[in-house]
mmCIF file with all atom_site columns, N, CA and C in Angstrom:
data_model
loop_
_atom_site.group_PDB
_atom_site.id
_atom_site.type_symbol
_atom_site.label_atom_id
_atom_site.label_alt_id
_atom_site.label_comp_id
_atom_site.label_asym_id
_atom_site.label_entity_id
_atom_site.label_seq_id
_atom_site.pdbx_PDB_ins_code
_atom_site.Cartn_x
_atom_site.Cartn_y
_atom_site.Cartn_z
_atom_site.occupancy
_atom_site.B_iso_or_equiv
_atom_site.pdbx_formal_charge
_atom_site.auth_seq_id
_atom_site.auth_comp_id
_atom_site.auth_asym_id
_atom_site.auth_atom_id
_atom_site.pdbx_PDB_model_num
ATOM 1   N N  . MET A 1 1  ? -105.720 -248.536 101.966 1.00 56.00 ? 205 MET A N  1
ATOM 2   C CA . MET A 1 1  ? -106.067 -247.122 102.001 1.00 56.00 ? 205 MET A CA 1
ATOM 3   C C  . MET A 1 1  ? -107.548 -246.994 102.306 1.00 56.00 ? 205 MET A C  1
ATOM 4   N N  . ASP A 1 2  ? -107.857 -246.300 103.380 1.00 66.00 ? 206 ASP A N  1
ATOM 5   C CA . ASP A 1 2  ? -109.237 -246.142 103.821 1.00 66.00 ? 206 ASP A CA 1
ATOM 6   C C  . ASP A 1 2  ? -109.783 -244.795 103.351 1.00 66.00 ? 206 ASP A C  1
ATOM 7   N N  . ILE A 1 3  ? -110.689 -244.824 102.378 1.00 76.00 ? 207 ILE A N  1
ATOM 8   C CA . ILE A 1 3  ? -111.294 -243.595 101.877 1.00 76.00 ? 207 ILE A CA 1
ATOM 9   C C  . ILE A 1 3  ? -112.668 -243.448 102.511 1.00 76.00 ? 207 ILE A C  1
ATOM 10  N N  . ASN A 1 4  ? -112.844 -242.372 103.247 1.00 91.00 ? 208 ASN A N  1
ATOM 11  C CA . ASN A 1 4  ? -114.084 -242.087 103.941 1.00 91.00 ? 208 ASN A CA 1
ATOM 12  C C  . ASN A 1 4  ? -115.008 -241.301 103.006 1.00 91.00 ? 208 ASN A C  1
ATOM 13  N N  . ILE A 1 5  ? -116.254 -241.758 102.857 1.00 94.00 ? 209 ILE A N  1
ATOM 14  C CA . ILE A 1 5  ? -117.214 -241.095 101.969 1.00 94.00 ? 209 ILE A CA 1
ATOM 15  C C  . ILE A 1 5  ? -117.441 -239.652 102.396 1.00 94.00 ? 209 ILE A C  1
ATOM 16  N N  . PHE A 1 6  ? -117.396 -239.371 103.702 1.00 94.00 ? 210 PHE A N  1
ATOM 17  C CA . PHE A 1 6  ? -117.615 -238.007 104.179 1.00 94.00 ? 210 PHE A CA 1
ATOM 18  C C  . PHE A 1 6  ? -116.461 -237.083 103.788 1.00 94.00 ? 210 PHE A C  1
ATOM 19  N N  . LYS A 1 7  ? -115.253 -237.614 103.747 1.00 94.00 ? 211 LYS A N  1
ATOM 20  C CA . LYS A 1 7  ? -114.119 -236.810 103.279 1.00 94.00 ? 211 LYS A CA 1
ATOM 21  C C  . LYS A 1 7  ? -114.286 -236.477 101.798 1.00 94.00 ? 211 LYS A C  1
ATOM 22  N N  . LEU A 1 8  ? -114.754 -237.451 101.028 1.00 95.00 ? 212 LEU A N  1
ATOM 23  C CA . LEU A 1 8  ? -114.986 -237.199 99.601  1.00 95.00 ? 212 LEU A CA 1
ATOM 24  C C  . LEU A 1 8  ? -116.064 -236.133 99.396  1.00 95.00 ? 212 LEU A C  1
ATOM 25  N N  . ILE A 1 9  ? -117.106 -236.174 100.211 1.00 96.00 ? 213 ILE A N  1
ATOM 26  C CA . ILE A 1 9  ? -118.168 -235.162 100.132 1.00 96.00 ? 213 ILE A CA 1
ATOM 27  C C  . ILE A 1 9  ? -117.595 -233.792 100.494 1.00 96.00 ? 213 ILE A C  1
ATOM 28  N N  . GLY A 1 10 ? -116.753 -233.734 101.513 1.00 96.00 ? 214 GLY A N  1
ATOM 29  C CA . GLY A 1 10 ? -116.112 -232.482 101.901 1.00 96.00 ? 214 GLY A CA 1
ATOM 30  C C  . GLY A 1 10 ? -115.213 -231.926 100.806 1.00 96.00 ? 214 GLY A C  1
ATOM 31  N N  . VAL A 1 11 ? -114.441 -232.800 100.183 1.00 96.00 ? 215 VAL A N  1
ATOM 32  C CA . VAL A 1 11 ? -113.571 -232.385 99.081  1.00 96.00 ? 215 VAL A CA 1
ATOM 33  C C  . VAL A 1 11 ? -114.411 -231.869 97.920  1.00 96.00 ? 215 VAL A C  1
ATOM 34  N N  . ALA A 1 12 ? -115.503 -232.567 97.602  1.00 97.00 ? 216 ALA A N  1
ATOM 35  C CA . ALA A 1 12 ? -116.390 -232.126 96.520  1.00 97.00 ? 216 ALA A CA 1
ATOM 36  C C  . ALA A 1 12 ? -116.955 -230.740 96.832  1.00 97.00 ? 216 ALA A C  1
ATOM 37  N N  . GLY A 1 13 ? -117.344 -230.526 98.083  1.00 97.00 ? 217 GLY A N  1
ATOM 38  C CA . GLY A 1 13 ? -117.869 -229.220 98.482  1.00 97.00 ? 217 GLY A CA 1
ATOM 39  C C  . GLY A 1 13 ? -116.851 -228.120 98.300  1.00 97.00 ? 217 GLY A C  1
ATOM 40  N N  . LEU A 1 14 ? -115.633 -228.376 98.724  1.00 97.00 ? 218 LEU A N  1
ATOM 41  C CA . LEU A 1 14 ? -114.573 -227.377 98.578  1.00 97.00 ? 218 LEU A CA 1
ATOM 42  C C  . LEU A 1 14 ? -114.281 -227.090 97.109  1.00 97.00 ? 218 LEU A C  1
ATOM 43  N N  . LEU A 1 15 ? -114.270 -228.131 96.283  1.00 97.00 ? 219 LEU A N  1
ATOM 44  C CA . LEU A 1 15 ? -114.033 -227.933 94.850  1.00 97.00 ? 219 LEU A CA 1
ATOM 45  C C  . LEU A 1 15 ? -115.161 -227.140 94.188  1.00 97.00 ? 219 LEU A C  1
ATOM 46  N N  . LEU A 1 16 ? -116.405 -227.422 94.582  1.00 98.00 ? 220 LEU A N  1
ATOM 47  C CA . LEU A 1 16 ? -117.532 -226.690 94.001  1.00 98.00 ? 220 LEU A CA 1
ATOM 48  C C  . LEU A 1 16 ? -117.500 -225.210 94.379  1.00 98.00 ? 220 LEU A C  1
ATOM 49  N N  . ILE A 1 17 ? -117.198 -224.921 95.632  1.00 97.00 ? 221 ILE A N  1
ATOM 50  C CA . ILE A 1 17 ? -117.100 -223.525 96.064  1.00 97.00 ? 221 ILE A CA 1
ATOM 51  C C  . ILE A 1 17 ? -115.937 -222.830 95.348  1.00 97.00 ? 221 ILE A C  1
ATOM 52  N N  . SER A 1 18 ? -114.825 -223.521 95.199  1.00 97.00 ? 222 SER A N  1
ATOM 53  C CA . SER A 1 18 ? -113.678 -222.955 94.487  1.00 97.00 ? 222 SER A CA 1
ATOM 54  C C  . SER A 1 18 ? -114.016 -222.697 93.030  1.00 97.00 ? 222 SER A C  1
ATOM 55  N N  . LEU A 1 19 ? -114.732 -223.606 92.406  1.00 97.00 ? 223 LEU A N  1
ATOM 56  C CA . LEU A 1 19 ? -115.153 -223.414 91.023  1.00 97.00 ? 223 LEU A CA 1
ATOM 57  C C  . LEU A 1 19 ? -116.096 -222.214 90.912  1.00 97.00 ? 223 LEU A C  1
ATOM 58  N N  . GLY A 1 20 ? -116.963 -222.054 91.893  1.00 96.00 ? 224 GLY A N  1
ATOM 59  C CA . GLY A 1 20 ? -117.873 -220.915 91.909  1.00 96.00 ? 224 GLY A CA 1
ATOM 60  C C  . GLY A 1 20 ? -117.135 -219.589 91.931  1.00 96.00 ? 224 GLY A C  1
ATOM 61  N N  . LEU A 1 21 ? -115.983 -219.547 92.595  1.00 94.00 ? 225 LEU A N  1
ATOM 62  C CA . LEU A 1 21 ? -115.186 -218.327 92.636  1.00 94.00 ? 225 LEU A CA 1
ATOM 63  C C  . LEU A 1 21 ? -114.668 -217.931 91.258  1.00 94.00 ? 225 LEU A C  1
ATOM 64  N N  . LEU A 1 22 ? -114.489 -218.905 90.395  1.00 96.00 ? 226 LEU A N  1
ATOM 65  C CA . LEU A 1 22 ? -113.935 -218.643 89.070  1.00 96.00 ? 226 LEU A CA 1
ATOM 66  C C  . LEU A 1 22 ? -114.991 -218.185 88.060  1.00 96.00 ? 226 LEU A C  1
ATOM 67  N N  . LEU A 1 23 ? -116.251 -218.408 88.357  1.00 95.00 ? 227 LEU A N  1
ATOM 68  C CA . LEU A 1 23 ? -117.311 -218.057 87.427  1.00 95.00 ? 227 LEU A CA 1
ATOM 69  C C  . LEU A 1 23 ? -117.653 -216.577 87.510  1.00 95.00 ? 227 LEU A C  1
ATOM 70  N N  . LYS A 1 24 ? -118.165 -216.027 86.416  1.00 92.00 ? 228 LYS A N  1
ATOM 71  C CA . LYS A 1 24 ? -118.564 -214.624 86.381  1.00 92.00 ? 228 LYS A CA 1
ATOM 72  C C  . LYS A 1 24 ? -120.065 -214.454 86.592  1.00 92.00 ? 228 LYS A C  1
ATOM 73  N N  . ASN A 1 25 ? -120.832 -215.484 86.301  1.00 93.00 ? 229 ASN A N  1
ATOM 74  C CA . ASN A 1 25 ? -122.294 -215.432 86.417  1.00 93.00 ? 229 ASN A CA 1
ATOM 75  C C  . ASN A 1 25 ? -122.695 -215.645 87.873  1.00 93.00 ? 229 ASN A C  1
ATOM 76  N N  . ARG A 1 26 ? -123.323 -214.614 88.494  1.00 92.00 ? 230 ARG A N  1
ATOM 77  C CA . ARG A 1 26 ? -123.653 -214.694 89.921  1.00 92.00 ? 230 ARG A CA 1
ATOM 78  C C  . ARG A 1 26 ? -124.645 -215.802 90.230  1.00 92.00 ? 230 ARG A C  1
ATOM 79  N N  . LYS A 1 27 ? -125.586 -216.044 89.341  1.00 93.00 ? 231 LYS A N  1
ATOM 80  C CA . LYS A 1 27 ? -126.564 -217.115 89.582  1.00 93.00 ? 231 LYS A CA 1
ATOM 81  C C  . LYS A 1 27 ? -125.845 -218.467 89.654  1.00 93.00 ? 231 LYS A C  1
ATOM 82  N N  . GLN A 1 28 ? -124.962 -218.718 88.700  1.00 95.00 ? 232 GLN A N  1
ATOM 83  C CA . GLN A 1 28 ? -124.213 -219.974 88.693  1.00 95.00 ? 232 GLN A CA 1
ATOM 84  C C  . GLN A 1 28 ? -123.276 -220.063 89.900  1.00 95.00 ? 232 GLN A C  1
ATOM 85  N N  . GLN A 1 29 ? -122.669 -218.930 90.258  1.00 96.00 ? 233 GLN A N  1
ATOM 86  C CA . GLN A 1 29 ? -121.812 -218.905 91.442  1.00 96.00 ? 233 GLN A CA 1
ATOM 87  C C  . GLN A 1 29 ? -122.595 -219.338 92.674  1.00 96.00 ? 233 GLN A C  1
ATOM 88  N N  . ASN A 1 30 ? -123.748 -218.718 92.868  1.00 96.00 ? 234 ASN A N  1
ATOM 89  C CA . ASN A 1 30 ? -124.545 -219.002 94.062  1.00 96.00 ? 234 ASN A CA 1
ATOM 90  C C  . ASN A 1 30 ? -125.019 -220.446 94.103  1.00 96.00 ? 234 ASN A C  1
ATOM 91  N N  . ILE A 1 31 ? -125.371 -220.993 92.957  1.00 96.00 ? 235 ILE A N  1
ATOM 92  C CA . ILE A 1 31 ? -125.804 -222.394 92.917  1.00 96.00 ? 235 ILE A CA 1
ATOM 93  C C  . ILE A 1 31 ? -124.657 -223.311 93.348  1.00 96.00 ? 235 ILE A C  1
ATOM 94  N N  . LEU A 1 32 ? -123.455 -223.039 92.842  1.00 97.00 ? 236 LEU A N  1
ATOM 95  C CA . LEU A 1 32 ? -122.298 -223.849 93.246  1.00 97.00 ? 236 LEU A CA 1
ATOM 96  C C  . LEU A 1 32 ? -121.969 -223.630 94.716  1.00 97.00 ? 236 LEU A C  1
ATOM 97  N N  . TYR A 1 33 ? -122.120 -222.394 95.210  1.00 97.00 ? 237 TYR A N  1
ATOM 98  C CA . TYR A 1 33 ? -121.884 -222.122 96.628  1.00 97.00 ? 237 TYR A CA 1
ATOM 99  C C  . TYR A 1 33 ? -122.855 -222.907 97.498  1.00 97.00 ? 237 TYR A C  1
ATOM 100 N N  . ILE A 1 34 ? -124.111 -222.953 97.088  1.00 97.00 ? 238 ILE A N  1
ATOM 101 C CA . ILE A 1 34 ? -125.121 -223.663 97.872  1.00 97.00 ? 238 ILE A CA 1
ATOM 102 C C  . ILE A 1 34 ? -124.831 -225.159 97.893  1.00 97.00 ? 238 ILE A C  1
ATOM 103 N N  . ILE A 1 35 ? -124.591 -225.736 96.723  1.00 98.00 ? 239 ILE A N  1
ATOM 104 C CA . ILE A 1 35 ? -124.318 -227.182 96.655  1.00 98.00 ? 239 ILE A CA 1
ATOM 105 C C  . ILE A 1 35 ? -123.030 -227.520 97.416  1.00 98.00 ? 239 ILE A C  1
ATOM 106 N N  . GLY A 1 36 ? -121.983 -226.720 97.187  1.00 98.00 ? 240 GLY A N  1
ATOM 107 C CA . GLY A 1 36 ? -120.726 -226.939 97.896  1.00 98.00 ? 240 GLY A CA 1
ATOM 108 C C  . GLY A 1 36 ? -120.876 -226.749 99.396  1.00 98.00 ? 240 GLY A C  1
ATOM 109 N N  . GLY A 1 37 ? -121.658 -225.750 99.779  1.00 97.00 ? 241 GLY A N  1
ATOM 110 C CA . GLY A 1 37 ? -121.901 -225.507 101.196 1.00 97.00 ? 241 GLY A CA 1
ATOM 111 C C  . GLY A 1 37 ? -122.637 -226.650 101.861 1.00 97.00 ? 241 GLY A C  1
ATOM 112 N N  . VAL A 1 38 ? -123.604 -227.216 101.152 1.00 98.00 ? 242 VAL A N  1
ATOM 113 C CA . VAL A 1 38 ? -124.342 -228.363 101.701 1.00 98.00 ? 242 VAL A CA 1
ATOM 114 C C  . VAL A 1 38 ? -123.395 -229.558 101.860 1.00 98.00 ? 242 VAL A C  1
ATOM 115 N N  . CYS A 1 39 ? -122.518 -229.764 100.891 1.00 98.00 ? 243 CYS A N  1
ATOM 116 C CA . CYS A 1 39 ? -121.537 -230.852 101.009 1.00 98.00 ? 243 CYS A CA 1
ATOM 117 C C  . CYS A 1 39 ? -120.647 -230.646 102.229 1.00 98.00 ? 243 CYS A C  1
ATOM 118 N N  . LEU A 1 40 ? -120.169 -229.428 102.416 1.00 97.00 ? 244 LEU A N  1
ATOM 119 C CA . LEU A 1 40 ? -119.325 -229.154 103.581 1.00 97.00 ? 244 LEU A CA 1
ATOM 120 C C  . LEU A 1 40 ? -120.124 -229.228 104.874 1.00 97.00 ? 244 LEU A C  1
ATOM 121 N N  . GLU A 1 41 ? -121.408 -228.903 104.815 1.00 97.00 ? 245 GLU A N  1
ATOM 122 C CA . GLU A 1 41 ? -122.268 -229.043 105.998 1.00 97.00 ? 245 GLU A CA 1
ATOM 123 C C  . GLU A 1 41 ? -122.378 -230.510 106.409 1.00 97.00 ? 245 GLU A C  1
ATOM 124 N N  . VAL A 1 42 ? -122.562 -231.378 105.425 1.00 97.00 ? 246 VAL A N  1
ATOM 125 C CA . VAL A 1 42 ? -122.632 -232.819 105.705 1.00 97.00 ? 246 VAL A CA 1
ATOM 126 C C  . VAL A 1 42 ? -121.332 -233.286 106.355 1.00 97.00 ? 246 VAL A C  1
ATOM 127 N N  . TYR A 1 43 ? -120.229 -232.823 105.814 1.00 96.00 ? 247 TYR A N  1
ATOM 128 C CA . TYR A 1 43 ? -118.925 -233.206 106.375 1.00 96.00 ? 247 TYR A CA 1
ATOM 129 C C  . TYR A 1 43 ? -118.760 -232.671 107.797 1.00 96.00 ? 247 TYR A C  1
ATOM 130 N N  . SER A 1 44 ? -119.160 -231.431 108.025 1.00 96.00 ? 248 SER A N  1
ATOM 131 C CA . SER A 1 44 ? -119.003 -230.856 109.363 1.00 96.00 ? 248 SER A CA 1
ATOM 132 C C  . SER A 1 44 ? -119.926 -231.530 110.380 1.00 96.00 ? 248 SER A C  1
ATOM 133 N N  . ILE A 1 45 ? -121.108 -231.955 109.938 1.00 96.00 ? 249 ILE A N  1
ATOM 134 C CA . ILE A 1 45 ? -121.993 -232.713 110.833 1.00 96.00 ? 249 ILE A CA 1
ATOM 135 C C  . ILE A 1 45 ? -121.347 -234.048 111.183 1.00 96.00 ? 249 ILE A C  1
ATOM 136 N N  . HIS A 1 46 ? -120.738 -234.679 110.184 1.00 95.00 ? 250 HIS A N  1
ATOM 137 C CA . HIS A 1 46 ? -120.028 -235.935 110.430 1.00 95.00 ? 250 HIS A CA 1
ATOM 138 C C  . HIS A 1 46 ? -118.917 -235.743 111.474 1.00 95.00 ? 250 HIS A C  1
ATOM 139 N N  . LEU A 1 47 ? -118.202 -234.622 111.386 1.00 95.00 ? 251 LEU A N  1
ATOM 140 C CA . LEU A 1 47 ? -117.123 -234.328 112.333 1.00 95.00 ? 251 LEU A CA 1
ATOM 141 C C  . LEU A 1 47 ? -117.656 -233.886 113.696 1.00 95.00 ? 251 LEU A C  1
ATOM 142 N N  . ARG A 1 48 ? -118.923 -233.505 113.747 1.00 96.00 ? 252 ARG A N  1
ATOM 143 C CA . ARG A 1 48 ? -119.562 -232.981 114.967 1.00 96.00 ? 252 ARG A CA 1
ATOM 144 C C  . ARG A 1 48 ? -118.859 -231.726 115.478 1.00 96.00 ? 252 ARG A C  1
ATOM 145 N N  . ASP A 1 49 ? -118.477 -230.869 114.518 1.00 94.00 ? 253 ASP A N  1
ATOM 146 C CA . ASP A 1 49 ? -117.813 -229.608 114.839 1.00 94.00 ? 253 ASP A CA 1
ATOM 147 C C  . ASP A 1 49 ? -118.848 -228.486 114.812 1.00 94.00 ? 253 ASP A C  1
ATOM 148 N N  . MET A 1 50 ? -119.342 -228.106 116.001 1.00 96.00 ? 254 MET A N  1
ATOM 149 C CA . MET A 1 50 ? -120.461 -227.173 116.108 1.00 96.00 ? 254 MET A CA 1
ATOM 150 C C  . MET A 1 50 ? -120.160 -225.812 115.483 1.00 96.00 ? 254 MET A C  1
ATOM 151 N N  . ILE A 1 51 ? -118.947 -225.310 115.651 1.00 97.00 ? 255 ILE A N  1
ATOM 152 C CA . ILE A 1 51 ? -118.586 -224.013 115.062 1.00 97.00 ? 255 ILE A CA 1
ATOM 153 C C  . ILE A 1 51 ? -118.687 -224.085 113.541 1.00 97.00 ? 255 ILE A C  1
ATOM 154 N N  . PHE A 1 52 ? -118.117 -225.127 112.954 1.00 96.00 ? 256 PHE A N  1
ATOM 155 C CA . PHE A 1 52 ? -118.136 -225.281 111.509 1.00 96.00 ? 256 PHE A CA 1
ATOM 156 C C  . PHE A 1 52 ? -119.557 -225.516 111.002 1.00 96.00 ? 256 PHE A C  1
ATOM 157 N N  . ILE A 1 53 ? -120.350 -226.249 111.742 1.00 96.00 ? 257 ILE A N  1
ATOM 158 C CA . ILE A 1 53 ? -121.748 -226.487 111.367 1.00 96.00 ? 257 ILE A CA 1
ATOM 159 C C  . ILE A 1 53 ? -122.493 -225.162 111.279 1.00 96.00 ? 257 ILE A C  1
ATOM 160 N N  . ILE A 1 54 ? -122.347 -224.326 112.296 1.00 97.00 ? 258 ILE A N  1
ATOM 161 C CA . ILE A 1 54 ? -123.038 -223.029 112.318 1.00 97.00 ? 258 ILE A CA 1
ATOM 162 C C  . ILE A 1 54 ? -122.536 -222.125 111.193 1.00 97.00 ? 258 ILE A C  1
ATOM 163 N N  . LEU A 1 55 ? -121.225 -222.080 110.987 1.00 97.00 ? 259 LEU A N  1
ATOM 164 C CA . LEU A 1 55 ? -120.668 -221.249 109.918 1.00 97.00 ? 259 LEU A CA 1
ATOM 165 C C  . LEU A 1 55 ? -121.154 -221.701 108.544 1.00 97.00 ? 259 LEU A C  1
ATOM 166 N N  . GLN A 1 56 ? -121.261 -223.004 108.336 1.00 97.00 ? 260 GLN A N  1
ATOM 167 C CA . GLN A 1 56 ? -121.748 -223.505 107.048 1.00 97.00 ? 260 GLN A CA 1
ATOM 168 C C  . GLN A 1 56 ? -123.214 -223.150 106.833 1.00 97.00 ? 260 GLN A C  1
ATOM 169 N N  . ILE A 1 57 ? -124.005 -223.219 107.887 1.00 97.00 ? 261 ILE A N  1
ATOM 170 C CA . ILE A 1 57 ? -125.417 -222.832 107.771 1.00 97.00 ? 261 ILE A CA 1
ATOM 171 C C  . ILE A 1 57 ? -125.517 -221.367 107.363 1.00 97.00 ? 261 ILE A C  1
ATOM 172 N N  . ILE A 1 58 ? -124.708 -220.516 107.997 1.00 97.00 ? 262 ILE A N  1
ATOM 173 C CA . ILE A 1 58 ? -124.716 -219.090 107.650 1.00 97.00 ? 262 ILE A CA 1
ATOM 174 C C  . ILE A 1 58 ? -124.276 -218.892 106.201 1.00 97.00 ? 262 ILE A C  1
ATOM 175 N N  . PHE A 1 59 ? -123.247 -219.617 105.777 1.00 97.00 ? 263 PHE A N  1
ATOM 176 C CA . PHE A 1 59 ? -122.759 -219.517 104.403 1.00 97.00 ? 263 PHE A CA 1
ATOM 177 C C  . PHE A 1 59 ? -123.843 -219.931 103.407 1.00 97.00 ? 263 PHE A C  1
ATOM 178 N N  . ILE A 1 60 ? -124.503 -221.040 103.667 1.00 97.00 ? 264 ILE A N  1
ATOM 179 C CA . ILE A 1 60 ? -125.559 -221.532 102.772 1.00 97.00 ? 264 ILE A CA 1
ATOM 180 C C  . ILE A 1 60 ? -126.709 -220.537 102.709 1.00 97.00 ? 264 ILE A C  1
ATOM 181 N N  . LEU A 1 61 ? -127.155 -220.038 103.865 1.00 97.00 ? 265 LEU A N  1
ATOM 182 C CA . LEU A 1 61 ? -128.258 -219.076 103.883 1.00 97.00 ? 265 LEU A CA 1
ATOM 183 C C  . LEU A 1 61 ? -127.893 -217.781 103.155 1.00 97.00 ? 265 LEU A C  1
ATOM 184 N N  . SER A 1 62 ? -126.644 -217.353 103.280 1.00 96.00 ? 266 SER A N  1
ATOM 185 C CA . SER A 1 62 ? -126.189 -216.157 102.563 1.00 96.00 ? 266 SER A CA 1
ATOM 186 C C  . SER A 1 62 ? -126.230 -216.369 101.053 1.00 96.00 ? 266 SER A C  1
ATOM 187 N N  . ALA A 1 63 ? -125.791 -217.539 100.619 1.00 96.00 ? 267 ALA A N  1
ATOM 188 C CA . ALA A 1 63 ? -125.804 -217.847 99.187  1.00 96.00 ? 267 ALA A CA 1
ATOM 189 C C  . ALA A 1 63 ? -127.235 -217.961 98.668  1.00 96.00 ? 267 ALA A C  1
ATOM 190 N N  . VAL A 1 64 ? -128.133 -218.550 99.453  1.00 95.00 ? 268 VAL A N  1
ATOM 191 C CA . VAL A 1 64 ? -129.547 -218.650 99.052  1.00 95.00 ? 268 VAL A CA 1
ATOM 192 C C  . VAL A 1 64 ? -130.152 -217.255 98.954  1.00 95.00 ? 268 VAL A C  1
ATOM 193 N N  . TYR A 1 65 ? -129.861 -216.398 99.945  1.00 94.00 ? 269 TYR A N  1
ATOM 194 C CA . TYR A 1 65 ? -130.365 -215.030 99.934  1.00 94.00 ? 269 TYR A CA 1
ATOM 195 C C  . TYR A 1 65 ? -129.874 -214.279 98.699  1.00 94.00 ? 269 TYR A C  1
ATOM 196 N N  . ASP A 1 66 ? -128.574 -214.401 98.399  1.00 93.00 ? 270 ASP A N  1
ATOM 197 C CA . ASP A 1 66 ? -128.022 -213.710 97.232  1.00 93.00 ? 270 ASP A CA 1
ATOM 198 C C  . ASP A 1 66 ? -128.624 -214.255 95.939  1.00 93.00 ? 270 ASP A C  1
ATOM 199 N N  . LEU A 1 67 ? -128.838 -215.563 95.876  1.00 92.00 ? 271 LEU A N  1
ATOM 200 C CA . LEU A 1 67 ? -129.466 -216.155 94.691  1.00 92.00 ? 271 LEU A CA 1
ATOM 201 C C  . LEU A 1 67 ? -130.876 -215.598 94.505  1.00 92.00 ? 271 LEU A C  1
ATOM 202 N N  . CYS A 1 68 ? -131.609 -215.460 95.602  1.00 91.00 ? 272 CYS A N  1
ATOM 203 C CA . CYS A 1 68 ? -132.964 -214.896 95.522  1.00 91.00 ? 272 CYS A CA 1
ATOM 204 C C  . CYS A 1 68 ? -132.920 -213.444 95.065  1.00 91.00 ? 272 CYS A C  1
ATOM 205 N N  . LYS A 1 69 ? -131.923 -212.688 95.527  1.00 88.00 ? 273 LYS A N  1
ATOM 206 C CA . LYS A 1 69 ? -131.773 -211.301 95.094  1.00 88.00 ? 273 LYS A CA 1
ATOM 207 C C  . LYS A 1 69 ? -131.483 -211.234 93.605  1.00 88.00 ? 273 LYS A C  1
ATOM 208 N N  . VAL A 1 70 ? -130.609 -212.103 93.131  1.00 84.00 ? 274 VAL A N  1
ATOM 209 C CA . VAL A 1 70 ? -130.244 -212.125 91.710  1.00 84.00 ? 274 VAL A CA 1
ATOM 210 C C  . VAL A 1 70 ? -131.459 -212.476 90.858  1.00 84.00 ? 274 VAL A C  1
ATOM 211 N N  . ARG A 1 71 ? -132.272 -213.421 91.351  1.00 81.00 ? 275 ARG A N  1
ATOM 212 C CA . ARG A 1 71 ? -133.454 -213.863 90.607  1.00 81.00 ? 275 ARG A CA 1
ATOM 213 C C  . ARG A 1 71 ? -134.671 -213.000 90.927  1.00 81.00 ? 275 ARG A C  1
ATOM 214 N N  . LYS A 1 72 ? -134.487 -212.015 91.823  1.00 79.00 ? 276 LYS A N  1
ATOM 215 C CA . LYS A 1 72 ? -135.542 -211.098 92.221  1.00 79.00 ? 276 LYS A CA 1
ATOM 216 C C  . LYS A 1 72 ? -136.743 -211.829 92.823  1.00 79.00 ? 276 LYS A C  1
ATOM 217 N N  . ILE A 1 73 ? -136.442 -212.761 93.720  1.00 70.00 ? 277 ILE A N  1
ATOM 218 C CA . ILE A 1 73 ? -137.463 -213.517 94.439  1.00 70.00 ? 277 ILE A CA 1
ATOM 219 C C  . ILE A 1 73 ? -137.594 -212.924 95.829  1.00 70.00 ? 277 ILE A C  1
ATOM 220 N N  . THR A 1 74 ? -138.824 -212.681 96.262  1.00 63.00 ? 278 THR A N  1
ATOM 221 C CA . THR A 1 74 ? -139.050 -212.141 97.604  1.00 63.00 ? 278 THR A CA 1
ATOM 222 C C  . THR A 1 74 ? -139.142 -213.274 98.607  1.00 63.00 ? 278 THR A C  1
ATOM 223 N N  . ILE A 1 75 ? -138.373 -213.134 99.700  1.00 60.00 ? 279 ILE A N  1
ATOM 224 C CA . ILE A 1 75 ? -138.423 -214.149 100.746 1.00 60.00 ? 279 ILE A CA 1
ATOM 225 C C  . ILE A 1 75 ? -139.228 -213.624 101.903 1.00 60.00 ? 279 ILE A C  1
#
């Protein structure tokens, strides 16, 4: 059985984002979204899927922006 480290990173990213959906605290949600998004970004770069790479970047930036709004940080 061949387990690819990039697949494991992708699975971890999906699990973290899914866990973030279950939380009520927006700060914690956004942190999990960012970490999960970065994991999925690594996986999408490994796959060399340009559409997915761009979508993940947008997702990560959106989560960072929302986290800054929650923490009242000016960007």
